[in-house]
Amino acid sequence: MSTKVVYMDNNATTRVAPEVLETMLPYFSDLYGNPSSMHTFGGQVGDALKEAREQIADLVGASADEIIFTSCGTESDSTAILSALQAFPEKRHIVTTRVEHPAVKNLCENIDNLTGHKHKITQLPVDREGMIDLQRYEDSLTDDTAIVSVMWANNETGVIFPIAAMAEIAKSRGILFHTDAVQAVGKIPIDLKKTSSIDFLSVSGHKLHAPKGIGVLYVRRGTPYAPFLIGGHQEHGRRGGTENVASIIGLGKACALAGDRLQEENTRVKAMRDTLENGLLEKISHSMLNGHKTERLPNTTSVSFEFVEGEAILLHLDRFGICASSGSACTSGSLEPSHVLRAMGVPFTAAHGSIRFSLSVYNNEEEVEFILDKLPPIIGNLRELSPFWKGEHPGKVGSSQCKCVC
Ligand code: PLP
């Protein structure tokens, strides 16, 4: 058992940046006032919240008054979708995709129980590279569509959807547009002043080096809105509940850091990701990339190794302290291939052996080399035990030359 940890599971969660932790600490001790209080002691906390709100708005090109603090990305997603349904009670159609995170997928699938009304849910398919067909999307919109909810970037493959174009199309039809940008914010540039057709956007703190349990919902000024948590006057009556002060301040700092590090994310981190990906695909036969080669987050790679189980690979990697994921963290634990890979039509034998590595600025080249050293023999050994593996052979998998059971 290794004591060293090589953490490459940053789409599941990230470490809290030391600078973020440092910024938060006084709000657990000396600065414990309630930002809603009239006294100066609480008021100074209110000032810090204001600054954090501006830092978050800056990262995504929003105005501070368009930022609502929530408890997580999931709450932000629920709030946006349920809000749109309340704004347009006569409309009963939601358009989304087959590859959404459960925060959107499961909400939509349960929407009739939650609202007491029957809805039609269109889950758009994706192609083999995980991309959406814009014409098909446009054709799916009807006069009955209340909201479109499509993720900016996929948590499993990193595939980036053409969100600006999709939002434009929705807007031209008078339909509200929500994007779950939980995986995109802090990894790719987002400017809501330019992509001005987006009405709602979800953020989660723990994906960008802030703590778990803090999220943001961006609501464009003028967008019809109904709160999800009804209570006090916090967030100008848009989300009840005393603010999670320390985490909000941590998120503000994390957003400022993410802005400063965007360049590094898209150069150094991307280069490490590419070295890892290319190395694995070269060294390990019958391996394939899942997702679009270029329209992808700079930190994410999902690679399938045929004839082995992803869970077995993870266990062996774990012995070397290497943290990765098979599909999304939320779906691991189940032996079913992920709904994302199934929607992409990844062959059965490959979908089962898929591993996602998601890097961050805290990774280094040495760690990449470590994985490139350790993983090929793990796959080789597991394949020797696999009833499906008939040894190395030429020919593409699925072709007539291929003698394996695929
Ligand atoms: N949306 C996406 C794309 C995610 O990857 C996640 C978390 O994995 C969520 C939503 C949920 O975010 P949270 O854990 O903050 O509720």
Short mmCIF file of N, CA, C and O in Angstrom, two decimals, residues 18 25 30 35 87 90 115 153 264 270 276 295 332 345 394:
data_model
loop_
_atom_site.label_atom_id
_atom_site.label_comp_id
_atom_site.label_asym_id
_atom_site.label_seq_id
_atom_site.Cartn_x
_atom_site.Cartn_y
_atom_site.Cartn_z
N PRO A 18 -4.82 26.25 -0.59
CA PRO A 18 -4.36 26.79 0.68
C PRO A 18 -4.74 28.26 0.87
O PRO A 18 -5.13 28.68 1.96
N LEU A 25 -10.56 31.08 7.19
CA LEU A 25 -10.41 30.78 8.62
C LEU A 25 -10.94 31.86 9.58
O LEU A 25 -11.63 31.53 10.55
N ASP A 30 -12.89 34.82 14.65
CA ASP A 30 -13.15 36.21 15.04
C ASP A 30 -14.34 36.82 14.34
O ASP A 30 -15.10 37.60 14.94
N PRO A 35 -24.27 38.34 8.58
CA PRO A 35 -24.20 39.48 7.65
C PRO A 35 -25.50 40.29 7.61
O PRO A 35 -25.49 41.44 7.15
N ALA A 87 -42.42 29.86 -13.77
CA ALA A 87 -42.60 31.08 -14.56
C ALA A 87 -43.56 30.85 -15.72
O ALA A 87 -44.28 31.75 -16.13
N GLU A 90 -48.04 27.10 -17.86
CA GLU A 90 -48.81 26.48 -18.95
C GLU A 90 -47.92 25.65 -19.87
O GLU A 90 -48.43 24.87 -20.68
N THR A 115 -43.87 18.24 -9.24
CA THR A 115 -44.75 19.36 -9.57
C THR A 115 -46.23 18.99 -9.55
O THR A 115 -47.08 19.87 -9.53
N ALA A 153 -20.08 21.50 -19.95
CA ALA A 153 -19.06 20.48 -20.21
C ALA A 153 -19.41 19.23 -19.43
O ALA A 153 -19.90 19.31 -18.30
N GLU A 264 -2.89 28.83 -17.22
CA GLU A 264 -2.12 27.63 -16.86
C GLU A 264 -2.94 26.37 -17.09
O GLU A 264 -2.44 25.35 -17.56
N LYS A 270 -3.26 21.17 -19.62
CA LYS A 270 -3.66 20.51 -20.87
C LYS A 270 -2.50 19.68 -21.44
O LYS A 270 -2.71 18.55 -21.90
N LEU A 276 -0.42 12.29 -20.86
CA LEU A 276 -1.00 11.10 -20.22
C LEU A 276 -1.85 10.33 -21.24
O LEU A 276 -1.69 9.11 -21.41
N GLU A 295 -12.89 19.37 -28.70
CA GLU A 295 -13.94 20.13 -27.99
C GLU A 295 -14.08 19.54 -26.60
O GLU A 295 -15.04 18.83 -26.29
N SER A 332 -20.07 5.42 -9.81
CA SER A 332 -19.21 4.30 -9.48
C SER A 332 -19.82 3.62 -8.25
O SER A 332 -20.50 4.23 -7.46
N GLY A 345 -22.70 5.38 -27.32
CA GLY A 345 -22.57 4.15 -28.11
C GLY A 345 -21.20 3.51 -28.00
O GLY A 345 -20.76 2.81 -28.91
N PRO A 394 -4.05 -8.58 -34.33
CA PRO A 394 -4.20 -7.39 -35.16
C PRO A 394 -5.66 -7.15 -35.46
O PRO A 394 -6.51 -7.96 -35.10
#
